[in-house]
Amino acid sequence: MLLDILSDLLKINGVLLIIKNNAAISEIRSNSLHIKQKEKWITIGENDGPAHMHINTELIQTAEFVEEKRPDRTSFSVQFFDQNHERILGAFFTKMYDENNDANFERKKIYEKLCQKHGFKIQF
C-alpha cells in the first residue's frame, strides 16, 4: 500500500518530496522519477542518477493528507510518519496558486482525488 501511494504521487508533476531532520534537508521533484521496491526498501529515482532516496517500509507507520492554513494561502501535502509520529517524508504539492495568488482548482482536484482514493489517514 505504501508503494501504491508513492507511485501515485510520482505520477503528478509538481510534487516536491522532502526528507528533513534537524541537520539536513533533501528535496527531490517528482517529475519522471522511477520507483521500485526490493524487500523492505523502496527506491525513488535512479540508483546511479544524480539524486535518489531509499525508504525503509518497515519504519513508516502512517501517512496523512495535510492542509496547512497560512495567512495568504493553504499548503497541501501527504506526510509519512514513523511510530513516534515523527515525519519521515513529506510530499508537497507545488503550483497550487498562480502569480496572482489565486487558487489552482485543477491542482486541488488532483490532491482531493488522491485523498479520496487512499483515505485521509492511512495505516501501513
Short mmCIF file of C-alpha atoms in Angstrom, two decimals:
data_model
loop_
_atom_site.label_atom_id
_atom_site.label_comp_id
_atom_site.label_asym_id
_atom_site.label_seq_id
_atom_site.Cartn_x
_atom_site.Cartn_y
_atom_site.Cartn_z
CA MET A 1 0.00 0.00 0.00
CA LEU A 2 2.92 2.41 0.70
CA LEU A 3 4.33 1.69 -2.75
CA ASP A 4 0.91 2.45 -4.27
CA ILE A 5 0.53 5.91 -2.76
CA LEU A 6 4.14 6.84 -3.50
CA SER A 7 3.70 5.66 -7.10
CA ASP A 8 0.57 7.79 -7.43
CA LEU A 9 2.41 10.83 -6.07
CA LEU A 10 5.29 10.37 -8.52
CA LYS A 11 2.86 10.47 -11.46
CA ILE A 12 1.87 14.03 -10.54
CA ASN A 13 4.04 16.84 -11.88
CA GLY A 14 4.97 19.45 -9.33
CA VAL A 15 5.15 17.32 -6.19
CA LEU A 16 8.19 18.07 -4.06
CA LEU A 17 9.47 15.16 -1.93
CA ILE A 18 11.23 16.40 1.19
CA ILE A 19 13.23 14.45 3.75
CA LYS A 20 14.12 16.67 6.70
CA ASN A 21 15.86 16.30 10.00
CA ASN A 22 17.50 18.82 12.30
CA ALA A 23 20.79 18.72 10.37
CA ALA A 24 19.84 18.42 6.69
CA ILE A 25 17.05 18.75 4.15
CA SER A 26 16.80 16.86 0.87
CA GLU A 27 14.33 17.90 -1.84
CA ILE A 28 13.54 15.96 -5.00
CA ARG A 29 10.89 16.88 -7.59
CA SER A 30 8.50 14.13 -8.62
CA ASN A 31 8.75 14.74 -12.36
CA SER A 32 9.61 11.49 -14.12
CA LEU A 33 11.11 9.73 -11.11
CA HIS A 34 11.21 5.95 -11.15
CA ILE A 35 10.09 3.85 -8.21
CA LYS A 36 10.78 0.25 -7.30
CA GLN A 37 10.68 -1.94 -4.23
CA LYS A 38 13.15 -4.64 -3.24
CA GLU A 39 12.36 -6.36 0.04
CA LYS A 40 11.74 -3.66 2.69
CA TRP A 41 13.32 -0.82 0.67
CA ILE A 42 11.53 1.46 -1.80
CA THR A 43 13.89 3.39 -4.09
CA ILE A 44 12.68 6.62 -5.67
CA GLY A 45 14.87 7.81 -8.54
CA GLU A 46 17.67 6.01 -10.28
CA ASN A 47 20.34 4.46 -8.05
CA ASP A 48 23.06 5.71 -10.42
CA GLY A 49 21.35 9.05 -11.07
CA PRO A 50 22.20 12.42 -9.56
CA ALA A 51 19.53 12.14 -6.85
CA HIS A 52 17.52 9.32 -5.34
CA MET A 53 16.17 8.18 -2.00
CA HIS A 54 15.71 4.88 -0.20
CA ILE A 55 12.73 4.45 2.12
CA ASN A 56 12.58 1.72 4.73
CA THR A 57 8.99 0.46 4.51
CA GLU A 58 9.19 -1.13 7.96
CA LEU A 59 9.67 2.26 9.64
CA ILE A 60 6.80 4.19 8.03
CA GLN A 61 3.65 3.52 10.02
CA THR A 62 1.14 6.12 8.77
CA ALA A 63 0.51 8.72 6.09
CA GLU A 64 -1.80 11.71 6.34
CA PHE A 65 -3.18 14.22 3.88
CA VAL A 66 -2.43 17.61 5.43
CA GLU A 67 -3.83 21.03 4.57
CA GLU A 68 -1.97 23.77 6.45
CA LYS A 69 -3.75 27.13 6.52
CA ARG A 70 -1.49 30.16 6.34
CA PRO A 71 -2.44 33.84 6.23
CA ASP A 72 -2.28 34.15 2.42
CA ARG A 73 -2.69 30.55 1.22
CA THR A 74 -3.06 26.90 2.16
CA SER A 75 -0.36 24.29 1.58
CA PHE A 76 -1.27 20.73 0.58
CA SER A 77 0.84 17.67 1.32
CA VAL A 78 0.94 13.98 2.07
CA GLN A 79 3.16 13.32 5.07
CA PHE A 80 4.61 9.97 6.12
CA PHE A 81 5.32 9.26 9.79
CA ASP A 82 7.15 6.70 11.93
CA GLN A 83 5.80 5.01 15.09
CA ASN A 84 6.54 8.15 17.16
CA HIS A 85 4.64 10.34 14.68
CA GLU A 86 7.91 11.90 13.51
CA ARG A 87 7.77 12.88 9.85
CA ILE A 88 9.97 10.71 7.64
CA LEU A 89 8.93 12.11 4.26
CA GLY A 90 6.69 14.90 3.03
CA ALA A 91 5.21 15.10 -0.47
CA PHE A 92 4.24 18.74 -1.04
CA PHE A 93 2.00 19.83 -3.89
CA THR A 94 3.51 22.87 -5.62
CA LYS A 95 1.90 25.21 -8.15
CA MET A 96 -1.33 25.35 -6.12
CA TYR A 97 -1.56 29.12 -6.74
CA ASP A 98 -0.89 31.31 -9.77
CA GLU A 99 1.20 34.50 -9.90
CA ASN A 100 -1.82 36.50 -8.62
CA ASN A 101 -2.12 34.17 -5.61
CA ASP A 102 -5.38 32.70 -6.97
CA ALA A 103 -6.02 29.03 -6.23
CA ASN A 104 -5.39 26.49 -8.97
CA PHE A 105 -8.58 24.42 -8.73
CA GLU A 106 -7.32 21.75 -11.15
CA ARG A 107 -4.35 21.05 -8.88
CA LYS A 108 -6.63 20.97 -5.83
CA LYS A 109 -8.87 18.42 -7.61
CA ILE A 110 -5.85 16.18 -8.18
CA TYR A 111 -4.99 16.39 -4.45
CA GLU A 112 -8.59 15.71 -3.40
CA LYS A 113 -8.94 12.78 -5.80
CA LEU A 114 -5.78 11.18 -4.38
CA CYS A 115 -7.10 11.71 -0.85
CA GLN A 116 -10.41 10.06 -1.78
CA LYS A 117 -8.58 7.11 -3.33
CA HIS A 118 -6.31 6.41 -0.36
CA GLY A 119 -8.16 7.93 2.61
CA PHE A 120 -7.32 10.92 4.79
CA LYS A 121 -5.18 8.88 7.21
CA ILE A 122 -3.51 5.63 6.15
CA GLN A 123 -2.11 2.91 8.40
CA PHE A 124 0.62 0.67 6.93
#
